[in-house]
Amino acid sequence: MNKKQLFDQIKTKKSFLCVGLDPVLENIPQHLLKYENPVLEFNKQIIDATKDLCVAYKPNTAFYESMGLKGWDTLIKTWAHIPKDIFTIADAKRGDIGNTSAMYADAFFNESKSQMSFDAITVAPYMGKDSVSPFLNYTDKWVILLALTSNAGHSDFQLHQTPDGKLYEEVIRVSSAWANSEQLMYVVGATRGDEFANIRRLAPDNFLLVPGVGAQGGSLADVCEFGLNSECGLLINSSRGIIYAGKGEDFAEKAREEALKLQVEMEQILTAAQLI
Amino acid sequence: MNKKQLFDQIKTKKSFLCVGLDPVLENIPQHLLKYENPVLEFNKQIIDATKDLCVAYKPNTAFYESMGLKGWDTLIKTWAHIPKDIFTIADAKRGDIGNTSAMYADAFFNESKSQMSFDAITVAPYMGKDSVSPFLNYTDKWVILLALTSNAGHSDFQLHQTPDGKLYEEVIRVSSAWANSEQLMYVVGATRGDEFANIRRLAPDNFLLVPGVGAQGGSLADVCEFGLNSECGLLINSSRGIIYAGKGEDFAEKAREEALKLQVEMEQILTAAQLI
């Protein structure tokens, strides 16, 4: 999916919501345990209940890997269940030397090899250009590079001063020479709303994937005030706030209710910004 | 395996070699294609042919993930085939917010959940302390943090000046407060032999995992001149130089020959340093 198509989806659905599919077996409603694969059933019902309200799904690979071989199978089948007109993000935070990143690119972009073909993958920047380029060689796919993350540890290195600005600013500045906004997004945590104006100065045209709204405490209004651009430019992720909204047999309805609240708020924001 | 046990293994085997298990289906000898799982058979024969010459194996997860579900199964079975007295490293370069890194820790350390329990995992430092701590909560396991990598892209960010030194120096300095040398190692590429003296100043007691000898052009002698400490303190990785030494039916023997060359060189180095 290219940038124009993504913006078209946002305008059609009046939403820039990304639903994080981060299932934990212990949190799955009891009545699903009768299924052969409760986690997959959980994901399918969450997707079916929210797919008209969001423009992206983002499974975090850690949650699947923690369940061993069955978990990886669940990741593949979850990806396959997502409708093809919805943007898919492998939240994998990969990155390695060139020949190895090429393998990761195959893992998440090359369905003939790996049974999965996400639209995008999150990548850690520490190893530099040749750790990112192999993903960009899939010219119809996206890299979402970690810039300023939502966790407490973001201050350990990302805010370090360098001669040309803070490290996360350098990550944006340097990486902007590797690909343009048609293939490169950045992860920017909602918990750092105060930095969004600055980030928009450095990356005016790039989409930003924004975790941290909800469970982590970030504010949607704060993010949008400085983060919106003329093509929306934001994908706001919510994981736990949606998928664990209910614990009973109505968990999917509860998830839908939470997704709907965010969609309604997003519609108001898009309208106010005259983007729809 | 703790640090003393690792050093004991090094002294017993007169080797600080780590063999990188990074198989690519296209490079597997033709005669193995008759097996139900040629890559697993390849790994098993490489392990059987080299296990008395090395102290560690390091499968890079990218190579397995690129093969989809069967690849993940191969990773699990490869781990299971490695003798229990050999140090195992999941070269996964993971790292995410706390609750997610905890899932990655389960994936590679918690056999009851994921069917694998490596001794160590490589972790990217960009997201800071809380992205690393969940791995350290497995107190009998190791984090191997990326410091100065062997690829060209290491210069994009790792050498950036901060008020307290280069970024990779900061990674070592800051992270040394998170765990001591009984649980924390660093990745330092052999291609930066000139930085080893500096790294030993910052991390005198930590083991260093050193890729880049061989195919990537690093020199074992250069690394050891400044990298050895009183407990050896080095794990030198070789992947392609060993596993693809031969392409025919004698590939395992050829792999053994290459591993033996390195072991002999390492024995000389350990003897000269009066460590054995």
mmCIF file of N, CA, C and O in Angstrom, chain B residues 98 101-102 105-106 109 129-130 132-143 178-179 183:
data_model
loop_
_atom_site.group_PDB
_atom_site.id
_atom_site.type_symbol
_atom_site.label_atom_id
_atom_site.label_comp_id
_atom_site.label_asym_id
_atom_site.label_seq_id
_atom_site.Cartn_x
_atom_site.Cartn_y
_atom_site.Cartn_z
ATOM 1 N N GLY B 98 9.208 -2.469 28.022
ATOM 2 C CA GLY B 98 9.377 -3.495 29.045
ATOM 3 C C GLY B 98 8.497 -4.722 28.922
ATOM 4 O O GLY B 98 8.989 -5.849 28.870
ATOM 5 N N SER B 101 9.644 -6.658 25.814
ATOM 6 C CA SER B 101 10.936 -7.347 25.967
ATOM 7 C C SER B 101 10.786 -8.569 26.875
ATOM 8 O O SER B 101 11.484 -9.573 26.689
ATOM 9 N N ALA B 102 9.870 -8.493 27.831
ATOM 10 C CA ALA B 102 9.618 -9.667 28.683
ATOM 11 C C ALA B 102 9.128 -10.843 27.843
ATOM 12 O O ALA B 102 9.448 -12.004 28.129
ATOM 13 N N ALA B 105 12.078 -12.223 26.096
ATOM 14 C CA ALA B 105 12.858 -13.029 27.041
ATOM 15 C C ALA B 105 12.243 -14.421 27.174
ATOM 16 O O ALA B 105 12.957 -15.433 27.154
ATOM 17 N N ASP B 106 10.927 -14.476 27.261
ATOM 18 C CA ASP B 106 10.263 -15.788 27.286
ATOM 19 C C ASP B 106 10.584 -16.574 26.016
ATOM 20 O O ASP B 106 10.789 -17.790 26.046
ATOM 21 N N PHE B 109 14.408 -17.637 26.380
ATOM 22 C CA PHE B 109 14.958 -18.146 27.642
ATOM 23 C C PHE B 109 14.043 -19.138 28.355
ATOM 24 O O PHE B 109 14.490 -19.820 29.279
ATOM 25 N N LYS B 129 17.207 1.268 29.173
ATOM 26 C CA LYS B 129 17.261 0.310 30.281
ATOM 27 C C LYS B 129 16.053 -0.622 30.354
ATOM 28 O O LYS B 129 16.200 -1.831 30.489
ATOM 29 N N ASP B 130 14.847 -0.053 30.291
ATOM 30 C CA ASP B 130 13.679 -0.925 30.509
ATOM 31 C C ASP B 130 13.430 -1.875 29.341
ATOM 32 O O ASP B 130 12.615 -2.796 29.448
ATOM 33 N N VAL B 132 15.959 -3.615 28.227
ATOM 34 C CA VAL B 132 17.002 -4.622 28.469
ATOM 35 C C VAL B 132 16.733 -5.404 29.768
ATOM 36 O O VAL B 132 16.979 -6.603 29.845
ATOM 37 N N SER B 133 16.185 -4.714 30.763
ATOM 38 C CA SER B 133 15.993 -5.328 32.085
ATOM 39 C C SER B 133 15.227 -6.645 32.066
ATOM 40 O O SER B 133 15.577 -7.566 32.815
ATOM 41 N N PRO B 134 14.163 -6.777 31.260
ATOM 42 C CA PRO B 134 13.411 -8.041 31.323
ATOM 43 C C PRO B 134 14.265 -9.270 30.987
ATOM 44 O O PRO B 134 13.995 -10.359 31.487
ATOM 45 N N PHE B 135 15.263 -9.086 30.166
ATOM 46 C CA PHE B 135 16.158 -10.209 29.868
ATOM 47 C C PHE B 135 17.033 -10.513 31.084
ATOM 48 O O PHE B 135 17.322 -11.665 31.389
ATOM 49 N N LEU B 136 17.443 -9.451 31.767
ATOM 50 C CA LEU B 136 18.318 -9.627 32.938
ATOM 51 C C LEU B 136 17.574 -10.233 34.118
ATOM 52 O O LEU B 136 18.201 -10.766 35.037
ATOM 53 N N ASN B 137 16.246 -10.151 34.086
ATOM 54 C CA ASN B 137 15.465 -10.770 35.161
ATOM 55 C C ASN B 137 15.614 -12.292 35.165
ATOM 56 O O ASN B 137 15.317 -12.935 36.166
ATOM 57 N N TYR B 138 16.032 -12.842 34.046
ATOM 58 C CA TYR B 138 16.447 -14.254 34.036
ATOM 59 C C TYR B 138 17.886 -14.272 34.548
ATOM 60 O O TYR B 138 18.829 -14.090 33.780
ATOM 61 N N THR B 139 18.049 -14.461 35.839
ATOM 62 C CA THR B 139 19.349 -14.189 36.446
ATOM 63 C C THR B 139 20.435 -15.197 36.078
ATOM 64 O O THR B 139 21.610 -14.955 36.341
ATOM 65 N N ASP B 140 20.052 -16.294 35.462
ATOM 66 C CA ASP B 140 21.068 -17.245 35.005
ATOM 67 C C ASP B 140 21.337 -17.091 33.501
ATOM 68 O O ASP B 140 21.977 -17.960 32.891
ATOM 69 N N LYS B 141 20.851 -16.007 32.922
ATOM 70 C CA LYS B 141 21.010 -15.779 31.480
ATOM 71 C C LYS B 141 21.780 -14.492 31.226
ATOM 72 O O LYS B 141 21.962 -13.672 32.127
ATOM 73 N N TRP B 142 22.171 -14.312 29.974
ATOM 74 C CA TRP B 142 23.032 -13.196 29.588
ATOM 75 C C TRP B 142 22.360 -12.306 28.540
ATOM 76 O O TRP B 142 21.675 -12.804 27.642
ATOM 77 N N VAL B 143 22.655 -11.014 28.657
ATOM 78 C CA VAL B 143 22.379 -10.064 27.572
ATOM 79 C C VAL B 143 23.697 -9.726 26.898
ATOM 80 O O VAL B 143 24.697 -9.452 27.572
ATOM 81 N N TRP B 178 23.451 -1.369 34.688
ATOM 82 C CA TRP B 178 22.261 -2.222 34.650
ATOM 83 C C TRP B 178 22.570 -3.659 35.078
ATOM 84 O O TRP B 178 21.686 -4.392 35.537
ATOM 85 N N ALA B 179 23.778 -4.079 34.849
ATOM 86 C CA ALA B 179 24.182 -5.446 35.192
ATOM 87 C C ALA B 179 25.696 -5.497 35.203
ATOM 88 O O ALA B 179 26.364 -4.648 34.588
ATOM 89 N N GLN B 183 26.497 -10.997 33.789
ATOM 90 C CA GLN B 183 25.276 -11.138 32.993
ATOM 91 C C GLN B 183 25.288 -10.318 31.708
ATOM 92 O O GLN B 183 24.357 -10.415 30.904
#
